[in-house]
Amino acid sequence: RLKDLEVPQLGDCDVHVKMLAAPINPADINMIQGTYPLLSPLPAVGGNEGVGEVLEVGPRVRALKPGDWVIPADAGLGTWRTRGVFAEEMLLKVPSDVPLLCAATLSVNPCTAFRMLADFESLAPGDSVIQNAANSGVGQAVIQIARASGIKTINVVRDRPDLPKLVERLMALGADHVVTEEMLRKPEMKDIFKSIPRPRLALNCVGGKSTTELLRHLQPKGTMVTYGGMAKQPVMVPVSAFIFRDVRLRGFWMTQWRKEHSHDQENVAGMMDALCQLIRRGQLTAPACTELPLQDYRAALEASMKPFVSSKQILLL
């Protein structure tokens, strides 16, 4: 429900924020459904991501001032609101010269893509990565960050009525190859590896059969990182992949990474700075977005749960 609440009084270490824009992500829906590992105590405000402008700061706030743009430092902030008062450490400053939609969608998908490309395999220019759900927010960020680093991407999507349009859009972002789940099983896949090496890294957010097919194309001793389970099916791995090809299976959750690096501000700042540089250079753009006013939140939630909608719903606040 949409409710009017009183904005709490500003404490010494608090920041009064006017929210500007906040997306609807799959994890937000899972939190509302009660199926996510991170659940806010009820009653709660939805939304884990977004950007706001600082209106006022408490006397002991050092790093922020009115006019600054801020994003959540962690999940669970409750960004689907027009105003909020938050403790200073719950917020990260971002440059206000990046486009609004880039800032609003910065803290989850691009960070996830950045970490997965950096933390599991030492990738060099010319190496390749394979990923499923390549049209997702993370998928689009992976394509662009990899492209900026000279890493090739093989991008797997589900077959759909407007497939040529989607392929065109992902190629425009910098994808090297776009294939459907069905094509993964075909002998023609061998042709791709005539021009680029087999991937050392596979990124999986689907599960089920899709993971079995991704693994088939991974180099021996390669790594598959699972960060989502859209098919709601287990990861299926043939025994031979472990024994004869010694593949590694890992998991990644951005919320956990943030928790583990909460005292390592240098690492966090370095990542945010690298992403903002890519945005400024036009090498990283916001995913395709549909902007809606907060009053239309029901329509936005419904649209975000429909299959094949390659557009992120953004609440304008």
Tab-separated table of C-alpha atoms in Angstrom:
chain	number	residue	atom	x	y	z
A	1	ARG	CA	0.000	0.000	0.000
A	2	LEU	CA	0.956	3.601	-0.517
A	3	LYS	CA	0.898	5.407	2.832
A	4	ASP	CA	1.694	8.865	4.173
A	5	LEU	CA	4.133	8.710	7.095
A	6	GLU	CA	5.730	11.431	9.180
A	7	VAL	CA	9.415	11.976	8.432
A	8	PRO	CA	11.328	11.274	11.672
A	9	GLN	CA	13.332	14.008	13.384
A	10	LEU	CA	16.918	14.468	12.252
A	11	GLY	CA	19.442	13.046	14.724
A	12	ASP	CA	23.060	14.232	15.118
A	13	CYS	CA	24.433	11.584	12.706
A	14	ASP	CA	21.405	11.458	10.394
A	15	VAL	CA	20.794	12.573	6.842
A	16	HIS	CA	17.423	13.749	5.449
A	17	VAL	CA	17.125	12.438	1.889
A	18	LYS	CA	14.654	13.258	-0.888
A	19	MET	CA	14.476	10.084	-2.989
A	20	LEU	CA	14.637	10.727	-6.736
A	21	ALA	CA	14.292	7.319	-8.432
A	22	ALA	CA	14.253	3.662	-7.375
A	23	PRO	CA	14.074	0.485	-9.492
A	24	ILE	CA	12.136	-2.724	-8.885
A	25	ASN	CA	14.535	-5.693	-8.842
A	26	PRO	CA	13.732	-9.440	-8.533
A	27	ALA	CA	15.206	-9.454	-5.000
A	28	ASP	CA	12.744	-6.700	-3.968
A	29	ILE	CA	9.849	-8.922	-5.069
A	30	ASN	CA	11.348	-11.934	-3.241
A	31	MET	CA	11.635	-9.868	-0.046
A	32	ILE	CA	7.951	-8.918	-0.275
A	33	GLN	CA	7.057	-12.579	-0.882
A	34	GLY	CA	9.106	-13.522	2.182
A	35	THR	CA	11.372	-15.886	0.208
A	36	TYR	CA	14.622	-13.869	0.354
A	37	PRO	CA	17.384	-14.573	2.927
A	38	LEU	CA	17.243	-10.918	3.973
A	39	LEU	CA	13.895	-9.818	5.425
A	40	SER	CA	13.135	-6.420	6.960
A	41	PRO	CA	11.104	-6.345	10.181
A	42	LEU	CA	7.474	-5.483	9.388
A	43	PRO	CA	5.942	-3.005	8.706
A	44	ALA	CA	8.621	-2.269	6.092
A	45	VAL	CA	9.246	-0.035	3.104
A	46	GLY	CA	10.138	-1.932	-0.080
A	47	GLY	CA	13.121	-1.304	-2.363
A	48	ASN	CA	16.834	-1.993	-1.918
A	49	GLU	CA	18.232	0.340	-4.553
A	50	GLY	CA	17.802	3.909	-5.738
A	51	VAL	CA	19.254	7.398	-5.681
A	52	GLY	CA	18.317	10.396	-3.552
A	53	GLU	CA	19.393	13.971	-2.906
A	54	VAL	CA	20.546	15.145	0.511
A	55	LEU	CA	18.266	17.880	1.885
A	56	GLU	CA	19.702	18.332	5.373
A	57	VAL	CA	22.377	16.752	7.590
A	58	GLY	CA	22.814	16.409	11.361
A	59	PRO	CA	25.604	18.397	13.097
A	60	ARG	CA	27.928	15.375	13.367
A	61	VAL	CA	27.651	14.295	9.715
A	62	ARG	CA	31.049	14.740	8.042
A	63	ALA	CA	31.037	13.185	4.555
A	64	LEU	CA	27.726	14.495	3.181
A	65	LYS	CA	26.175	17.916	2.605
A	66	PRO	CA	22.885	19.231	1.157
A	67	GLY	CA	22.733	18.773	-2.619
A	68	ASP	CA	24.854	15.576	-2.649
A	69	TRP	CA	23.487	12.484	-4.379
A	70	VAL	CA	23.424	9.282	-2.337
A	71	ILE	CA	22.660	5.588	-2.861
A	72	PRO	CA	22.166	2.820	-0.244
A	73	ALA	CA	25.389	1.437	1.240
A	74	ASP	CA	23.589	-1.859	1.876
A	75	ALA	CA	20.393	-3.766	1.103
A	76	GLY	CA	17.187	-3.258	3.095
A	77	LEU	CA	17.128	0.559	3.122
A	78	GLY	CA	13.548	0.825	1.803
A	79	THR	CA	13.958	3.116	-1.210
A	80	TRP	CA	10.354	3.179	-2.475
A	81	ARG	CA	9.514	6.424	-0.659
A	82	THR	CA	9.649	10.131	-1.360
A	83	ARG	CA	11.610	11.137	1.775
A	84	GLY	CA	13.611	9.371	4.451
A	85	VAL	CA	15.931	10.019	7.389
A	86	PHE	CA	18.888	7.607	7.489
A	87	ALA	CA	22.081	7.230	9.513
A	88	GLU	CA	25.089	8.559	7.581
A	89	GLU	CA	26.774	5.132	7.384
A	90	MET	CA	23.738	3.714	5.540
A	91	LEU	CA	24.481	5.945	2.540
A	92	LEU	CA	27.190	6.224	-0.127
A	93	LYS	CA	27.861	9.463	-1.968
A	94	VAL	CA	27.785	9.245	-5.776
A	95	PRO	CA	28.701	11.955	-8.285
A	96	SER	CA	25.669	13.962	-9.397
A	97	ASP	CA	27.099	14.357	-12.919
A	98	VAL	CA	26.116	10.778	-13.888
A	99	PRO	CA	22.665	10.264	-15.477
A	100	LEU	CA	19.828	9.802	-12.969
A	101	LEU	CA	18.873	6.300	-14.168
A	102	CYS	CA	22.515	5.153	-14.021
A	103	ALA	CA	22.778	6.331	-10.408
A	104	ALA	CA	19.406	4.761	-9.489
A	105	THR	CA	20.484	1.348	-10.840
A	106	LEU	CA	24.147	1.461	-9.751
A	107	SER	CA	24.352	-0.333	-6.412
A	108	VAL	CA	23.045	-3.829	-7.311
A	109	ASN	CA	23.473	-5.026	-10.911
A	110	PRO	CA	26.640	-3.190	-12.074
A	111	CYS	CA	28.358	-3.966	-8.732
A	112	THR	CA	27.398	-7.657	-9.052
A	113	ALA	CA	28.726	-7.760	-12.637
A	114	PHE	CA	31.934	-5.932	-11.647
A	115	ARG	CA	32.710	-8.269	-8.732
A	116	MET	CA	31.978	-11.484	-10.636
A	117	LEU	CA	34.259	-10.430	-13.506
A	118	ALA	CA	37.032	-9.402	-11.077
A	119	ASP	CA	36.964	-11.874	-8.188
A	120	PHE	CA	36.803	-15.432	-9.530
A	121	GLU	CA	39.189	-15.719	-12.508
A	122	SER	CA	42.101	-13.487	-13.556
A	123	LEU	CA	40.709	-12.482	-16.929
A	124	ALA	CA	42.900	-10.734	-19.486
A	125	PRO	CA	41.976	-8.955	-22.745
A	126	GLY	CA	41.032	-11.574	-25.331
A	127	ASP	CA	39.649	-14.040	-22.737
A	128	SER	CA	35.965	-14.912	-22.890
A	129	VAL	CA	32.998	-15.229	-20.525
A	130	ILE	CA	29.704	-17.069	-21.086
A	131	GLN	CA	26.503	-16.032	-19.280
A	132	ASN	CA	22.808	-16.910	-19.309
A	133	ALA	CA	19.946	-14.407	-18.845
A	134	ALA	CA	22.192	-12.009	-20.741
A	135	ASN	CA	19.346	-9.497	-21.167
A	136	SER	CA	18.944	-9.079	-17.381
A	137	GLY	CA	20.284	-5.988	-15.613
A	138	VAL	CA	23.404	-7.880	-14.501
A	139	GLY	CA	23.768	-9.427	-17.968
A	140	GLN	CA	23.730	-6.028	-19.675
A	141	ALA	CA	26.303	-4.693	-17.187
A	142	VAL	CA	28.558	-7.761	-17.723
A	143	ILE	CA	28.517	-7.162	-21.504
A	144	GLN	CA	29.553	-3.514	-21.118
A	145	ILE	CA	32.171	-3.921	-18.358
A	146	ALA	CA	33.720	-6.895	-20.186
A	147	ARG	CA	33.782	-4.940	-23.455
A	148	ALA	CA	35.581	-2.025	-21.776
A	149	SER	CA	38.226	-4.509	-20.516
A	150	GLY	CA	38.679	-6.263	-23.872
A	151	ILE	CA	36.974	-9.465	-22.658
A	152	LYS	CA	34.707	-11.308	-25.129
A	153	THR	CA	31.164	-12.313	-24.108
A	154	ILE	CA	28.964	-15.207	-25.229
A	155	ASN	CA	25.453	-14.270	-24.191
A	156	VAL	CA	22.628	-16.775	-23.790
A	157	VAL	CA	18.962	-15.677	-23.888
A	158	ARG	CA	15.631	-17.487	-24.056
A	159	ASP	CA	13.996	-17.735	-27.452
A	160	ARG	CA	11.161	-15.187	-27.794
A	161	PRO	CA	8.950	-13.500	-30.421
A	162	ASP	CA	11.140	-10.356	-30.659
A	163	LEU	CA	14.489	-12.204	-30.615
A	164	PRO	CA	16.139	-10.282	-33.519
A	165	LYS	CA	15.385	-6.982	-31.737
A	166	LEU	CA	16.912	-8.256	-28.487
A	167	VAL	CA	20.004	-9.600	-30.271
A	168	GLU	CA	20.459	-6.218	-31.956
A	169	ARG	CA	20.178	-4.401	-28.621
A	170	LEU	CA	22.739	-6.647	-26.872
A	171	MET	CA	25.148	-6.392	-29.834
A	172	ALA	CA	24.827	-2.595	-29.650
A	173	LEU	CA	25.896	-2.799	-25.970
A	174	GLY	CA	29.030	-4.674	-27.038
A	175	ALA	CA	28.061	-8.382	-26.972
A	176	ASP	CA	30.333	-10.530	-29.163
A	177	HIS	CA	27.892	-13.433	-29.573
A	178	VAL	CA	24.204	-13.827	-28.665
A	179	VAL	CA	22.748	-17.354	-28.734
A	180	THR	CA	19.534	-18.967	-27.503
A	181	GLU	CA	19.385	-21.759	-24.899
A	182	GLU	CA	18.533	-24.167	-27.762
A	183	MET	CA	21.582	-23.131	-29.794
A	184	LEU	CA	23.873	-24.052	-26.878
A	185	ARG	CA	23.177	-27.703	-27.652
A	186	LYS	CA	23.933	-27.460	-31.375
A	187	PRO	CA	27.217	-28.376	-33.128
A	188	GLU	CA	27.379	-24.833	-34.593
A	189	MET	CA	28.595	-23.626	-31.184
A	190	LYS	CA	32.013	-25.000	-32.216
A	191	ASP	CA	32.212	-22.262	-34.862
A	192	ILE	CA	32.200	-19.561	-32.163
A	193	PHE	CA	35.342	-21.050	-30.614
A	194	LYS	CA	37.251	-20.760	-33.883
A	195	SER	CA	37.533	-17.021	-33.296
A	196	ILE	CA	37.578	-16.777	-29.485
A	197	PRO	CA	38.908	-19.053	-26.720
A	198	ARG	CA	36.554	-21.200	-24.669
A	199	PRO	CA	35.398	-19.281	-21.589
A	200	ARG	CA	37.204	-19.602	-18.261
A	201	LEU	CA	34.226	-18.052	-16.474
A	202	ALA	CA	30.505	-18.855	-16.703
A	203	LEU	CA	27.890	-16.691	-14.960
A	204	ASN	CA	24.626	-18.405	-14.086
A	205	CYS	CA	21.433	-16.847	-12.773
A	206	VAL	CA	18.995	-19.402	-14.196
A	207	GLY	CA	19.763	-22.897	-12.865
A	208	GLY	CA	18.315	-26.165	-14.169
A	209	LYS	CA	19.233	-27.385	-17.667
A	210	SER	CA	20.728	-24.033	-18.605
A	211	THR	CA	23.662	-24.566	-16.216
A	212	THR	CA	24.420	-28.024	-17.626
A	213	GLU	CA	24.647	-26.473	-21.091
A	214	LEU	CA	26.831	-23.557	-19.928
A	215	LEU	CA	29.273	-25.955	-18.251
A	216	ARG	CA	29.660	-27.930	-21.460
A	217	HIS	CA	31.455	-24.958	-23.055
A	218	LEU	CA	33.643	-24.031	-20.071
A	219	GLN	CA	37.428	-24.564	-20.252
A	220	PRO	CA	38.942	-27.280	-18.023
A	221	LYS	CA	39.563	-25.814	-14.529
A	222	GLY	CA	37.125	-23.009	-15.383
A	223	THR	CA	34.717	-21.499	-12.838
A	224	MET	CA	30.953	-21.198	-12.906
A	225	VAL	CA	29.498	-18.573	-10.563
A	226	THR	CA	25.811	-18.840	-9.654
A	227	TYR	CA	24.157	-15.605	-8.517
A	228	GLY	CA	20.463	-16.316	-9.177
A	229	GLY	CA	17.984	-19.119	-9.789
A	230	MET	CA	15.297	-17.839	-12.128
A	231	ALA	CA	14.246	-21.329	-13.271
A	232	LYS	CA	13.697	-22.297	-9.586
A	233	GLN	CA	15.491	-25.583	-10.385
A	234	PRO	CA	18.710	-26.997	-8.933
A	235	VAL	CA	22.071	-26.538	-10.631
A	236	MET	CA	22.619	-29.750	-12.629
A	237	VAL	CA	26.248	-30.791	-13.043
A	238	PRO	CA	27.455	-33.996	-14.699
A	239	VAL	CA	29.988	-35.919	-12.596
A	240	SER	CA	32.357	-35.952	-15.602
A	241	ALA	CA	32.634	-32.136	-15.444
A	242	PHE	CA	34.132	-32.452	-11.953
A	243	ILE	CA	36.348	-35.485	-12.539
A	244	PHE	CA	37.698	-34.989	-16.034
A	245	ARG	CA	37.538	-31.196	-16.371
A	246	ASP	CA	37.977	-30.135	-12.724
A	247	VAL	CA	35.467	-27.276	-13.011
A	248	ARG	CA	34.824	-25.074	-9.976
A	249	LEU	CA	31.347	-24.104	-8.838
A	250	ARG	CA	31.007	-20.957	-6.750
A	251	GLY	CA	28.212	-18.691	-5.548
A	252	PHE	CA	27.938	-14.915	-5.270
A	253	TRP	CA	25.599	-12.586	-3.379
A	254	MET	CA	26.305	-8.855	-3.504
A	255	THR	CA	24.698	-8.301	-0.074
A	256	GLN	CA	27.162	-10.765	1.488
A	257	TRP	CA	30.107	-9.114	-0.271
A	258	ARG	CA	29.060	-5.736	1.135
A	259	LYS	CA	28.742	-7.219	4.623
A	260	GLU	CA	32.235	-8.705	4.416
A	261	HIS	CA	33.709	-5.444	3.102
A	262	SER	CA	31.831	-3.040	5.390
A	263	HIS	CA	35.159	-1.946	6.978
A	264	ASP	CA	37.047	-1.939	3.696
A	265	GLN	CA	35.823	1.385	2.345
A	266	GLU	CA	38.802	1.657	-0.010
A	267	ASN	CA	37.672	-1.441	-1.948
A	268	VAL	CA	34.058	-0.240	-2.091
A	269	ALA	CA	35.091	3.282	-3.155
A	270	GLY	CA	37.433	1.833	-5.810
A	271	MET	CA	34.609	-0.202	-7.317
A	272	MET	CA	32.138	2.714	-7.323
A	273	ASP	CA	34.768	5.005	-8.817
A	274	ALA	CA	35.594	2.506	-11.602
A	275	LEU	CA	31.886	2.123	-12.445
A	276	CYS	CA	31.266	5.896	-12.457
A	277	GLN	CA	34.280	6.366	-14.762
A	278	LEU	CA	32.787	3.826	-17.199
A	279	ILE	CA	29.432	5.664	-17.039
A	280	ARG	CA	31.094	9.032	-17.716
A	281	ARG	CA	32.955	7.574	-20.697
A	282	GLY	CA	29.691	6.194	-22.111
A	283	GLN	CA	30.936	2.599	-21.680
A	284	LEU	CA	28.277	1.676	-19.105
A	285	THR	CA	24.654	2.740	-19.484
A	286	ALA	CA	21.546	2.069	-17.407
A	287	PRO	CA	19.541	-0.991	-18.505
A	288	ALA	CA	16.452	-0.379	-20.639
A	289	CYS	CA	14.019	1.310	-18.231
A	290	THR	CA	10.328	2.153	-17.985
A	291	GLU	CA	9.747	5.154	-15.705
A	292	LEU	CA	6.558	5.357	-13.644
A	293	PRO	CA	5.387	7.675	-10.860
A	294	LEU	CA	5.180	6.132	-7.358
A	295	GLN	CA	1.350	6.258	-7.541
A	296	ASP	CA	1.501	3.641	-10.333
A	297	TYR	CA	3.461	1.195	-8.159
A	298	ARG	CA	0.934	-1.630	-8.732
A	299	ALA	CA	1.365	-1.475	-12.519
A	300	ALA	CA	5.144	-1.306	-12.068
A	301	LEU	CA	5.174	-4.382	-9.791
A	302	GLU	CA	2.984	-6.348	-12.195
A	303	ALA	CA	5.159	-5.446	-15.196
A	304	SER	CA	8.324	-6.400	-13.321
A	305	MET	CA	6.985	-9.946	-12.789
A	306	LYS	CA	5.983	-10.601	-16.408
A	307	PRO	CA	8.256	-12.882	-18.482
A	308	PHE	CA	10.255	-11.485	-21.424
A	309	VAL	CA	9.936	-7.854	-20.271
A	310	SER	CA	13.473	-6.625	-20.974
A	311	SER	CA	12.803	-3.290	-19.300
A	312	LYS	CA	13.473	-2.427	-15.668
A	313	GLN	CA	10.601	-0.654	-13.924
A	314	ILE	CA	11.791	2.555	-12.259
A	315	LEU	CA	9.673	4.446	-9.709
A	316	LEU	CA	10.115	8.205	-10.015
A	317	LEU	CA	9.772	9.756	-6.584
